[in-house]
PDB file of C-alpha atoms in Angstrom:
ATOM      1  CA  UNK N  63       0.000   0.000   0.000  1.00  0.00           C
ATOM      2  CA  UNK N  64       1.154   3.537  -0.693  1.00  0.00           C
ATOM      3  CA  UNK N  65       1.029   6.443   1.746  1.00  0.00           C
ATOM      4  CA  UNK N  66      -2.325   7.798   2.845  1.00  0.00           C
ATOM      5  CA  UNK N  67      -3.512  11.147   1.495  1.00  0.00           C
ATOM      6  CA  UNK N  68      -4.928  13.730   3.900  1.00  0.00           C
ATOM      7  CA  UNK N  69      -7.930  15.826   2.969  1.00  0.00           C
ATOM      8  CA  UNK N  70      -6.992  19.521   3.022  1.00  0.00           C
ATOM      9  CA  UNK N  71      -8.408  22.792   1.757  1.00  0.00           C
ATOM     10  CA  UNK N  72      -7.285  22.052  -1.791  1.00  0.00           C
ATOM     11  CA  UNK N  73      -8.901  18.614  -1.820  1.00  0.00           C
ATOM     12  CA  UNK N  74      -7.495  15.105  -1.837  1.00  0.00           C
ATOM     13  CA  UNK N  75      -5.507  13.484  -4.626  1.00  0.00           C
ATOM     14  CA  UNK N  76      -5.891   9.704  -4.546  1.00  0.00           C
ATOM     15  CA  UNK N  77      -4.791   7.003  -7.002  1.00  0.00           C
ATOM     16  CA  UNK N  78      -5.574   3.287  -7.123  1.00  0.00           C
ATOM     17  CA  UNK N  79      -3.772   0.916  -9.516  1.00  0.00           C
ATOM     18  CA  UNK N  80      -4.540  -2.657 -10.530  1.00  0.00           C
ATOM     19  CA  UNK N  81      -2.572  -4.911 -12.880  1.00  0.00           C
ATOM     20  CA  UNK N  82      -3.868  -8.418 -13.658  1.00  0.00           C
ATOM     21  CA  UNK N  83      -1.526 -10.978 -15.228  1.00  0.00           C
ATOM     22  CA  UNK N  84      -1.889 -14.549 -16.511  1.00  0.00           C
ATOM     23  CA  UNK N  85       0.063 -16.620 -13.976  1.00  0.00           C
ATOM     24  CA  UNK N  86       0.726 -19.424 -16.525  1.00  0.00           C
ATOM     25  CA  UNK N  87      -0.819 -21.940 -14.126  1.00  0.00           C
ATOM     26  CA  UNK N  88      -4.434 -21.478 -15.183  1.00  0.00           C
ATOM     27  CA  UNK N  89      -5.088 -18.458 -12.971  1.00  0.00           C
ATOM     28  CA  UNK N  90      -4.633 -14.696 -12.728  1.00  0.00           C
ATOM     29  CA  UNK N  91      -2.155 -12.923 -10.449  1.00  0.00           C
ATOM     30  CA  UNK N  92      -2.232  -9.310  -9.284  1.00  0.00           C
ATOM     31  CA  UNK N  93       1.372  -8.030  -9.369  1.00  0.00           C
ATOM     32  CA  UNK N  94       0.133  -4.488  -8.754  1.00  0.00           C
ATOM     33  CA  UNK N  95      -2.613  -3.695  -6.247  1.00  0.00           C
ATOM     34  CA  UNK N  96      -1.937  -0.221  -4.872  1.00  0.00           C
ATOM     35  CA  UNK N  97      -4.213   2.406  -3.361  1.00  0.00           C
ATOM     36  CA  UNK N  98      -4.099   5.378  -1.047  1.00  0.00           C
ATOM     37  CA  UNK N  99      -6.326   7.804   0.829  1.00  0.00           C
ATOM     38  CA  UNK N 100     -10.064   7.384   0.182  1.00  0.00           C
ATOM     39  CA  UNK N 101      -9.499   4.551  -2.298  1.00  0.00           C
ATOM     40  CA  UNK N 102      -8.709   1.094  -0.930  1.00  0.00           C
ATOM     41  CA  UNK N 103      -8.356  -2.085  -3.007  1.00  0.00           C
ATOM     42  CA  UNK N 104      -8.992  -5.542  -1.602  1.00  0.00           C
ATOM     43  CA  UNK N 105      -8.546  -8.878  -3.364  1.00  0.00           C
ATOM     44  CA  UNK N 106     -11.487 -11.175  -2.674  1.00  0.00           C
ATOM     45  CA  UNK N 107     -12.308 -14.796  -3.370  1.00  0.00           C
ATOM     46  CA  UNK N 108     -12.910 -15.544  -7.060  1.00  0.00           C
ATOM     47  CA  UNK N 109     -14.111 -18.560  -8.984  1.00  0.00           C
ATOM     48  CA  UNK N 110     -12.439 -19.993 -12.046  1.00  0.00           C
ATOM     49  CA  UNK N 111      -9.302 -18.560 -13.621  1.00  0.00           C
ATOM     50  CA  UNK N 112      -9.986 -14.912 -12.889  1.00  0.00           C
ATOM     51  CA  UNK N 113      -9.065 -12.531 -10.065  1.00  0.00           C
ATOM     52  CA  UNK N 114     -11.600 -10.417  -8.187  1.00  0.00           C
ATOM     53  CA  UNK N 115     -10.991  -7.018  -6.576  1.00  0.00           C
ATOM     54  CA  UNK N 116     -13.255  -4.808  -4.490  1.00  0.00           C
ATOM     55  CA  UNK N 117     -12.884  -1.034  -4.332  1.00  0.00           C
ATOM     56  CA  UNK N 118     -13.631   0.139  -0.802  1.00  0.00           C
ATOM     57  CA  UNK N 119     -14.226   3.782   0.115  1.00  0.00           C
ATOM     58  CA  UNK N 120     -12.064   4.484   3.182  1.00  0.00           C
ATOM     59  CA  UNK N 121     -13.305   8.092   3.506  1.00  0.00           C
ATOM     60  CA  UNK N 122     -16.331  10.086   2.380  1.00  0.00           C
ATOM     61  CA  UNK N 123     -16.337  11.649  -1.024  1.00  0.00           C
ATOM     62  CA  UNK N 124     -15.413  12.647  -3.540  1.00  0.00           C
ATOM     63  CA  UNK N 125     -15.918  16.144  -2.134  1.00  0.00           C
ATOM     64  CA  UNK N 126     -15.444  19.448  -3.924  1.00  0.00           C
ATOM     65  CA  UNK N 127     -11.815  19.828  -4.996  1.00  0.00           C
ATOM     66  CA  UNK N 128     -10.977  16.103  -4.701  1.00  0.00           C
ATOM     67  CA  UNK N 129      -9.402  14.198  -7.588  1.00  0.00           C
ATOM     68  CA  UNK N 130      -9.659  10.397  -7.535  1.00  0.00           C
ATOM     69  CA  UNK N 131      -8.087   8.182 -10.195  1.00  0.00           C
ATOM     70  CA  UNK N 132      -8.467   4.431 -10.724  1.00  0.00           C
ATOM     71  CA  UNK N 133      -6.171   2.703 -13.225  1.00  0.00           C
ATOM     72  CA  UNK N 134      -6.726  -0.889 -14.278  1.00  0.00           C
ATOM     73  CA  UNK N 135      -4.712  -2.992 -16.753  1.00  0.00           C
ATOM     74  CA  UNK N 136      -5.478  -6.561 -17.763  1.00  0.00           C
ATOM     75  CA  UNK N 137      -2.541  -8.179 -19.512  1.00  0.00           C
ATOM     76  CA  UNK N 138      -2.701 -10.806 -22.249  1.00  0.00           C
ATOM     77  CA  UNK N 139      -4.813 -13.815 -21.288  1.00  0.00           C
ATOM     78  CA  UNK N 140      -5.687 -12.554 -17.792  1.00  0.00           C
ATOM     79  CA  UNK N 141      -9.189 -12.233 -16.352  1.00  0.00           C
ATOM     80  CA  UNK N 142     -10.256  -9.627 -13.806  1.00  0.00           C
ATOM     81  CA  UNK N 143     -13.520  -8.637 -12.142  1.00  0.00           C
ATOM     82  CA  UNK N 144     -13.751  -5.344 -10.223  1.00  0.00           C
ATOM     83  CA  UNK N 145     -16.643  -4.233  -8.038  1.00  0.00           C
ATOM     84  CA  UNK N 146     -17.169  -1.814  -5.166  1.00  0.00           C
ATOM     85  CA  UNK N 147     -18.306  -2.441  -1.625  1.00  0.00           C
ATOM     86  CA  UNK N 148     -20.898   0.361  -1.605  1.00  0.00           C
ATOM     87  CA  UNK N 149     -22.250   3.228  -3.645  1.00  0.00           C
ATOM     88  CA  UNK N 150     -20.027   6.262  -4.205  1.00  0.00           C
ATOM     89  CA  UNK N 151     -21.622   9.515  -3.020  1.00  0.00           C
ATOM     90  CA  UNK N 152     -20.474  12.822  -4.492  1.00  0.00           C
ATOM     91  CA  UNK N 153     -20.809  15.469  -1.759  1.00  0.00           C
ATOM     92  CA  UNK N 154     -20.229  19.216  -1.501  1.00  0.00           C
ATOM     93  CA  UNK N 155     -16.967  20.150   0.206  1.00  0.00           C
ATOM     94  CA  UNK N 156     -15.207  23.111   1.743  1.00  0.00           C
ATOM     95  CA  UNK N 157     -12.808  23.419  -1.189  1.00  0.00           C
ATOM     96  CA  UNK N 158     -14.013  25.368  -4.202  1.00  0.00           C
ATOM     97  CA  UNK N 159     -14.282  23.826  -7.631  1.00  0.00           C
ATOM     98  CA  UNK N 160     -15.516  20.547  -8.996  1.00  0.00           C
ATOM     99  CA  UNK N 161     -14.440  17.116  -7.877  1.00  0.00           C
ATOM    100  CA  UNK N 162     -13.000  14.717 -10.452  1.00  0.00           C
ATOM    101  CA  UNK N 163     -13.157  10.950 -10.703  1.00  0.00           C
ATOM    102  CA  UNK N 164     -11.110   9.443 -13.540  1.00  0.00           C
ATOM    103  CA  UNK N 165     -11.148   5.770 -14.544  1.00  0.00           C
ATOM    104  CA  UNK N 166      -8.519   4.485 -16.985  1.00  0.00           C
ATOM    105  CA  UNK N 167      -8.826   0.880 -18.156  1.00  0.00           C
ATOM    106  CA  UNK N 168      -6.812  -1.202 -20.646  1.00  0.00           C
ATOM    107  CA  UNK N 169      -7.256  -4.833 -21.697  1.00  0.00           C
ATOM    108  CA  UNK N 170      -4.762  -6.733 -23.866  1.00  0.00           C
ATOM    109  CA  UNK N 171      -5.491  -9.504 -26.380  1.00  0.00           C
ATOM    110  CA  UNK N 172      -7.381 -12.474 -24.925  1.00  0.00           C
ATOM    111  CA  UNK N 173      -7.798 -10.551 -21.679  1.00  0.00           C
ATOM    112  CA  UNK N 174     -11.192 -10.098 -20.026  1.00  0.00           C
ATOM    113  CA  UNK N 175     -12.418  -7.385 -17.673  1.00  0.00           C
ATOM    114  CA  UNK N 176     -15.704  -7.114 -15.799  1.00  0.00           C
ATOM    115  CA  UNK N 177     -16.018  -3.577 -14.391  1.00  0.00           C
ATOM    116  CA  UNK N 178     -19.129  -3.584 -12.187  1.00  0.00           C
ATOM    117  CA  UNK N 179     -19.050  -0.880  -9.493  1.00  0.00           C
ATOM    118  CA  UNK N 180     -22.042   0.137  -7.406  1.00  0.00           C
ATOM    119  CA  UNK N 181     -24.015   3.289  -8.163  1.00  0.00           C
ATOM    120  CA  UNK N 182     -22.641   6.823  -8.165  1.00  0.00           C
ATOM    121  CA  UNK N 183     -24.995   9.144  -6.271  1.00  0.00           C
ATOM    122  CA  UNK N 184     -24.915  12.882  -6.980  1.00  0.00           C
ATOM    123  CA  UNK N 185     -25.937  14.560  -3.695  1.00  0.00           C
ATOM    124  CA  UNK N 186     -27.404  18.039  -3.572  1.00  0.00           C
ATOM    125  CA  UNK N 187     -24.757  20.762  -3.769  1.00  0.00           C
ATOM    126  CA  UNK N 188     -22.047  18.507  -5.219  1.00  0.00           C
ATOM    127  CA  UNK N 189     -20.195  19.103  -8.485  1.00  0.00           C
ATOM    128  CA  UNK N 190     -18.519  16.024  -9.960  1.00  0.00           C
ATOM    129  CA  UNK N 191     -16.892  15.370 -13.332  1.00  0.00           C
ATOM    130  CA  UNK N 192     -16.387  11.676 -14.164  1.00  0.00           C
ATOM    131  CA  UNK N 193     -14.346  10.420 -17.106  1.00  0.00           C
ATOM    132  CA  UNK N 194     -13.980   6.759 -18.071  1.00  0.00           C
ATOM    133  CA  UNK N 195     -11.579   5.781 -20.848  1.00  0.00           C
ATOM    134  CA  UNK N 196     -11.247   2.183 -21.974  1.00  0.00           C
ATOM    135  CA  UNK N 197      -8.646   0.827 -24.411  1.00  0.00           C
ATOM    136  CA  UNK N 198      -9.177  -2.723 -25.685  1.00  0.00           C
ATOM    137  CA  UNK N 199      -7.056  -4.893 -27.938  1.00  0.00           C
ATOM    138  CA  UNK N 200      -8.782  -6.578 -30.878  1.00  0.00           C
ATOM    139  CA  UNK N 201      -9.524  -9.866 -29.052  1.00  0.00           C
ATOM    140  CA  UNK N 202     -10.171  -8.413 -25.587  1.00  0.00           C
ATOM    141  CA  UNK N 203     -13.474  -8.883 -23.779  1.00  0.00           C
ATOM    142  CA  UNK N 204     -15.305  -6.387 -21.592  1.00  0.00           C
ATOM    143  CA  UNK N 205     -18.413  -6.030 -19.453  1.00  0.00           C
ATOM    144  CA  UNK N 206     -18.710  -2.491 -18.073  1.00  0.00           C
ATOM    145  CA  UNK N 207     -21.602  -1.060 -16.094  1.00  0.00           C
ATOM    146  CA  UNK N 208     -22.189   2.558 -15.103  1.00  0.00           C
ATOM    147  CA  UNK N 209     -25.087   3.641 -12.886  1.00  0.00           C
ATOM    148  CA  UNK N 210     -25.764   7.210 -11.774  1.00  0.00           C
ATOM    149  CA  UNK N 211     -28.452   8.356  -9.343  1.00  0.00           C
ATOM    150  CA  UNK N 212     -29.410  12.024  -9.247  1.00  0.00           C
ATOM    151  CA  UNK N 213     -29.917  12.958  -5.612  1.00  0.00           C
ATOM    152  CA  UNK N 214     -30.557  10.958  -2.485  1.00  0.00           C
ATOM    153  CA  UNK N 215     -34.132  10.246  -1.425  1.00  0.00           C
ATOM    154  CA  UNK N 216     -36.122  13.462  -1.216  1.00  0.00           C
ATOM    155  CA  UNK N 217     -33.385  15.839  -2.394  1.00  0.00           C
ATOM    156  CA  UNK N 218     -32.413  17.589  -5.608  1.00  0.00           C
ATOM    157  CA  UNK N 219     -29.306  16.367  -7.459  1.00  0.00           C
ATOM    158  CA  UNK N 220     -25.935  18.013  -7.636  1.00  0.00           C
ATOM    159  CA  UNK N 221     -24.142  18.808 -10.875  1.00  0.00           C
ATOM    160  CA  UNK N 222     -22.839  15.656 -12.567  1.00  0.00           C
ATOM    161  CA  UNK N 223     -20.953  15.428 -15.842  1.00  0.00           C
ATOM    162  CA  UNK N 224     -19.961  11.988 -17.104  1.00  0.00           C
ATOM    163  CA  UNK N 225     -17.946  11.124 -20.212  1.00  0.00           C
ATOM    164  CA  UNK N 226     -17.293   7.590 -21.448  1.00  0.00           C
ATOM    165  CA  UNK N 227     -14.856   6.763 -24.250  1.00  0.00           C
ATOM    166  CA  UNK N 228     -14.248   3.252 -25.609  1.00  0.00           C
ATOM    167  CA  UNK N 229     -11.585   2.315 -28.150  1.00  0.00           C
ATOM    168  CA  UNK N 230     -11.173  -1.151 -29.655  1.00  0.00           C
ATOM    169  CA  UNK N 231      -7.956  -1.914 -31.588  1.00  0.00           C
ATOM    170  CA  UNK N 232      -7.279   1.825 -31.717  1.00  0.00           C
ATOM    171  CA  UNK N 233     -10.705   2.706 -33.151  1.00  0.00           C
ATOM    172  CA  UNK N 234     -13.144   4.858 -31.217  1.00  0.00           C
ATOM    173  CA  UNK N 235     -16.446   2.974 -31.002  1.00  0.00           C
ATOM    174  CA  UNK N 236     -18.106   5.134 -28.327  1.00  0.00           C
ATOM    175  CA  UNK N 237     -17.503   8.674 -27.074  1.00  0.00           C
ATOM    176  CA  UNK N 238     -20.407  10.253 -25.239  1.00  0.00           C
ATOM    177  CA  UNK N 239     -21.020  12.760 -22.469  1.00  0.00           C
ATOM    178  CA  UNK N 240     -24.017  13.453 -20.260  1.00  0.00           C
ATOM    179  CA  UNK N 241     -24.383  16.464 -17.982  1.00  0.00           C
ATOM    180  CA  UNK N 242     -27.185  16.706 -15.423  1.00  0.00           C
ATOM    181  CA  UNK N 243     -28.262  18.884 -12.538  1.00  0.00           C
ATOM    182  CA  UNK N 244     -27.969  22.615 -11.770  1.00  0.00           C
ATOM    183  CA  UNK N 245     -26.017  24.477 -14.435  1.00  0.00           C
ATOM    184  CA  UNK N 246     -26.184  21.640 -16.980  1.00  0.00           C
ATOM    185  CA  UNK N 247     -27.245  22.471 -20.550  1.00  0.00           C
ATOM    186  CA  UNK N 248     -30.986  22.796 -20.933  1.00  0.00           C
ATOM    187  CA  UNK N 249     -33.023  19.743 -21.786  1.00  0.00           C
ATOM    188  CA  UNK N 250     -31.185  17.185 -19.645  1.00  0.00           C
ATOM    189  CA  UNK N 251     -34.390  16.432 -17.750  1.00  0.00           C
ATOM    190  CA  UNK N 252     -36.632  16.635 -20.820  1.00  0.00           C
ATOM    191  CA  UNK N 253     -38.323  13.887 -22.826  1.00  0.00           C
ATOM    192  CA  UNK N 254     -35.323  13.398 -25.141  1.00  0.00           C
ATOM    193  CA  UNK N 255     -32.898  12.622 -22.289  1.00  0.00           C
ATOM    194  CA  UNK N 256     -33.975  11.549 -18.783  1.00  0.00           C
ATOM    195  CA  UNK N 257     -37.696  12.317 -19.101  1.00  0.00           C
ATOM    196  CA  UNK N 258     -38.022  13.029 -15.403  1.00  0.00           C
ATOM    197  CA  UNK N 259     -36.208   9.887 -14.261  1.00  0.00           C
ATOM    198  CA  UNK N 260     -33.560  10.115 -11.556  1.00  0.00           C
ATOM    199  CA  UNK N 261     -31.455   7.034 -12.353  1.00  0.00           C
ATOM    200  CA  UNK N 262     -29.527   6.521 -15.578  1.00  0.00           C
ATOM    201  CA  UNK N 263     -27.115   3.795 -16.568  1.00  0.00           C
ATOM    202  CA  UNK N 264     -25.401   1.973 -19.355  1.00  0.00           C
ATOM    203  CA  UNK N 265     -23.922  -1.405 -19.982  1.00  0.00           C
ATOM    204  CA  UNK N 266     -21.197  -2.106 -22.537  1.00  0.00           C
ATOM    205  CA  UNK N 267     -20.419  -5.644 -23.637  1.00  0.00           C
ATOM    206  CA  UNK N 268     -17.478  -6.263 -25.989  1.00  0.00           C
ATOM    207  CA  UNK N 269     -16.873  -9.678 -27.543  1.00  0.00           C
ATOM    208  CA  UNK N 270     -14.787 -10.485 -30.638  1.00  0.00           C
ATOM    209  CA  UNK N 271     -17.672 -12.558 -32.080  1.00  0.00           C
ATOM    210  CA  UNK N 272     -19.898  -9.453 -32.231  1.00  0.00           C
ATOM    211  CA  UNK N 273     -17.759  -8.277 -35.184  1.00  0.00           C
ATOM    212  CA  UNK N 274     -19.173 -11.052 -37.380  1.00  0.00           C
ATOM    213  CA  UNK N 275     -22.595 -11.269 -35.716  1.00  0.00           C
ATOM    214  CA  UNK N 276     -23.624  -7.846 -34.331  1.00  0.00           C
ATOM    215  CA  UNK N 277     -26.470  -7.653 -31.846  1.00  0.00           C
ATOM    216  CA  UNK N 278     -29.844  -6.514 -33.109  1.00  0.00           C
ATOM    217  CA  UNK N 279     -30.996  -3.071 -31.995  1.00  0.00           C
ATOM    218  CA  UNK N 280     -34.180  -3.057 -29.969  1.00  0.00           C
ATOM    219  CA  UNK N 281     -36.095  -2.069 -26.856  1.00  0.00           C
ATOM    220  CA  UNK N 282     -35.418  -4.068 -23.696  1.00  0.00           C
ATOM    221  CA  UNK N 283     -38.447  -3.453 -21.527  1.00  0.00           C
ATOM    222  CA  UNK N 284     -39.629  -0.062 -20.366  1.00  0.00           C
ATOM    223  CA  UNK N 285     -36.780   2.444 -20.230  1.00  0.00           C
ATOM    224  CA  UNK N 286     -33.951   0.420 -21.815  1.00  0.00           C
ATOM    225  CA  UNK N 287     -32.591   0.062 -25.339  1.00  0.00           C
ATOM    226  CA  UNK N 288     -29.909  -2.034 -27.021  1.00  0.00           C
ATOM    227  CA  UNK N 289     -27.784  -0.871 -29.953  1.00  0.00           C
ATOM    228  CA  UNK N 290     -24.764  -2.373 -31.727  1.00  0.00           C
ATOM    229  CA  UNK N 291     -21.651  -0.199 -31.823  1.00  0.00           C
ATOM    230  CA  UNK N 292     -19.274   0.236 -34.746  1.00  0.00           C
ATOM    231  CA  UNK N 293     -17.040  -2.599 -33.558  1.00  0.00           C
ATOM    232  CA  UNK N 294     -17.432  -5.897 -31.662  1.00  0.00           C
ATOM    233  CA  UNK N 295     -19.547  -4.180 -29.001  1.00  0.00           C
ATOM    234  CA  UNK N 296     -23.091  -3.640 -27.765  1.00  0.00           C
ATOM    235  CA  UNK N 297     -24.459  -0.743 -25.725  1.00  0.00           C
ATOM    236  CA  UNK N 298     -27.452  -0.854 -23.399  1.00  0.00           C
ATOM    237  CA  UNK N 299     -28.796   2.484 -22.151  1.00  0.00           C
ATOM    238  CA  UNK N 300     -31.434   2.655 -19.437  1.00  0.00           C
ATOM    239  CA  UNK N 301     -33.347   5.209 -17.381  1.00  0.00           C
ATOM    240  CA  UNK N 302     -35.463   4.431 -14.335  1.00  0.00           C
ATOM    241  CA  UNK N 303     -37.199   6.143 -11.428  1.00  0.00           C
ATOM    242  CA  UNK N 304     -34.756   4.697  -8.888  1.00  0.00           C
ATOM    243  CA  UNK N 305     -31.538   2.714  -8.468  1.00  0.00           C
ATOM    244  CA  UNK N 306     -33.292  -0.589  -7.787  1.00  0.00           C
ATOM    245  CA  UNK N 307     -35.267  -0.507 -11.017  1.00  0.00           C
ATOM    246  CA  UNK N 308     -32.194   0.614 -12.969  1.00  0.00           C
ATOM    247  CA  UNK N 309     -30.130  -2.327 -11.701  1.00  0.00           C
ATOM    248  CA  UNK N 310     -32.924  -4.724 -12.611  1.00  0.00           C
ATOM    249  CA  UNK N 311     -33.039  -3.386 -16.181  1.00  0.00           C
ATOM    250  CA  UNK N 312     -29.283  -3.685 -16.645  1.00  0.00           C
ATOM    251  CA  UNK N 313     -29.128  -7.164 -15.075  1.00  0.00           C
ATOM    252  CA  UNK N 314     -31.870  -8.361 -17.405  1.00  0.00           C
ATOM    253  CA  UNK N 315     -30.037  -6.852 -20.381  1.00  0.00           C
ATOM    254  CA  UNK N 316     -26.782  -8.570 -19.437  1.00  0.00           C
ATOM    255  CA  UNK N 317     -28.552 -11.912 -19.026  1.00  0.00           C
ATOM    256  CA  UNK N 318     -30.089 -11.584 -22.500  1.00  0.00           C
ATOM    257  CA  UNK N 319     -26.707 -10.747 -24.055  1.00  0.00           C
ATOM    258  CA  UNK N 320     -25.093 -13.768 -22.397  1.00  0.00           C
ATOM    259  CA  UNK N 321     -27.675 -15.933 -24.128  1.00  0.00           C
ATOM    260  CA  UNK N 322     -27.103 -14.261 -27.491  1.00  0.00           C
TER     261      UNK N 322
END
């Protein structure tokens, strides 16, 4: 473990790093598992040939002025699943300015990554900018879930901007941004975007076989849609009145894609 960051007036800087490697014995090792400050990484029991890691929040946040970064790399032939122990809550802080949460993921050929954190909740008065960038090799596999909840029960949301970029074999197959809450561009809560819902999420599934047999675009129940991307990938987008319903929609979508 690296040294622990201390929250100060300028905000906390915290970095977590994971490297997964094929151990050549039918399993996956974790030669790098480093974290500091509010971000703590714990290896947990896994089944099969993969490794499993939980991201545990050791402090509240991110607060205003904080900058958290999570870096994950899956090397050739390795398998890694990453989750979180609880929802992340963006909160207002004493420091001025937005908080930032950056996720940087890379998966080599024949590697597989399941990135399945719990929800991100945008509390009233917070200002958080999230960026997720994923780089996949041509034969890499990915399951990535993002879930965002605008406000805790009975409160208005904070400002939340989220950008997700996915590249496969050097080609951009998805680059999208959503901004919600006070100060966001007009229309974010209108019928063309969230339509009054307070939970929004997406699921990305990347498999090499999708290049030859793309998924078929369609509606997956009320509030969810499935579209093929310009590469071996599928994107599910969902909106729901609450986090529980959102998770159900995305779980059902993932189950249907596993059967495809």
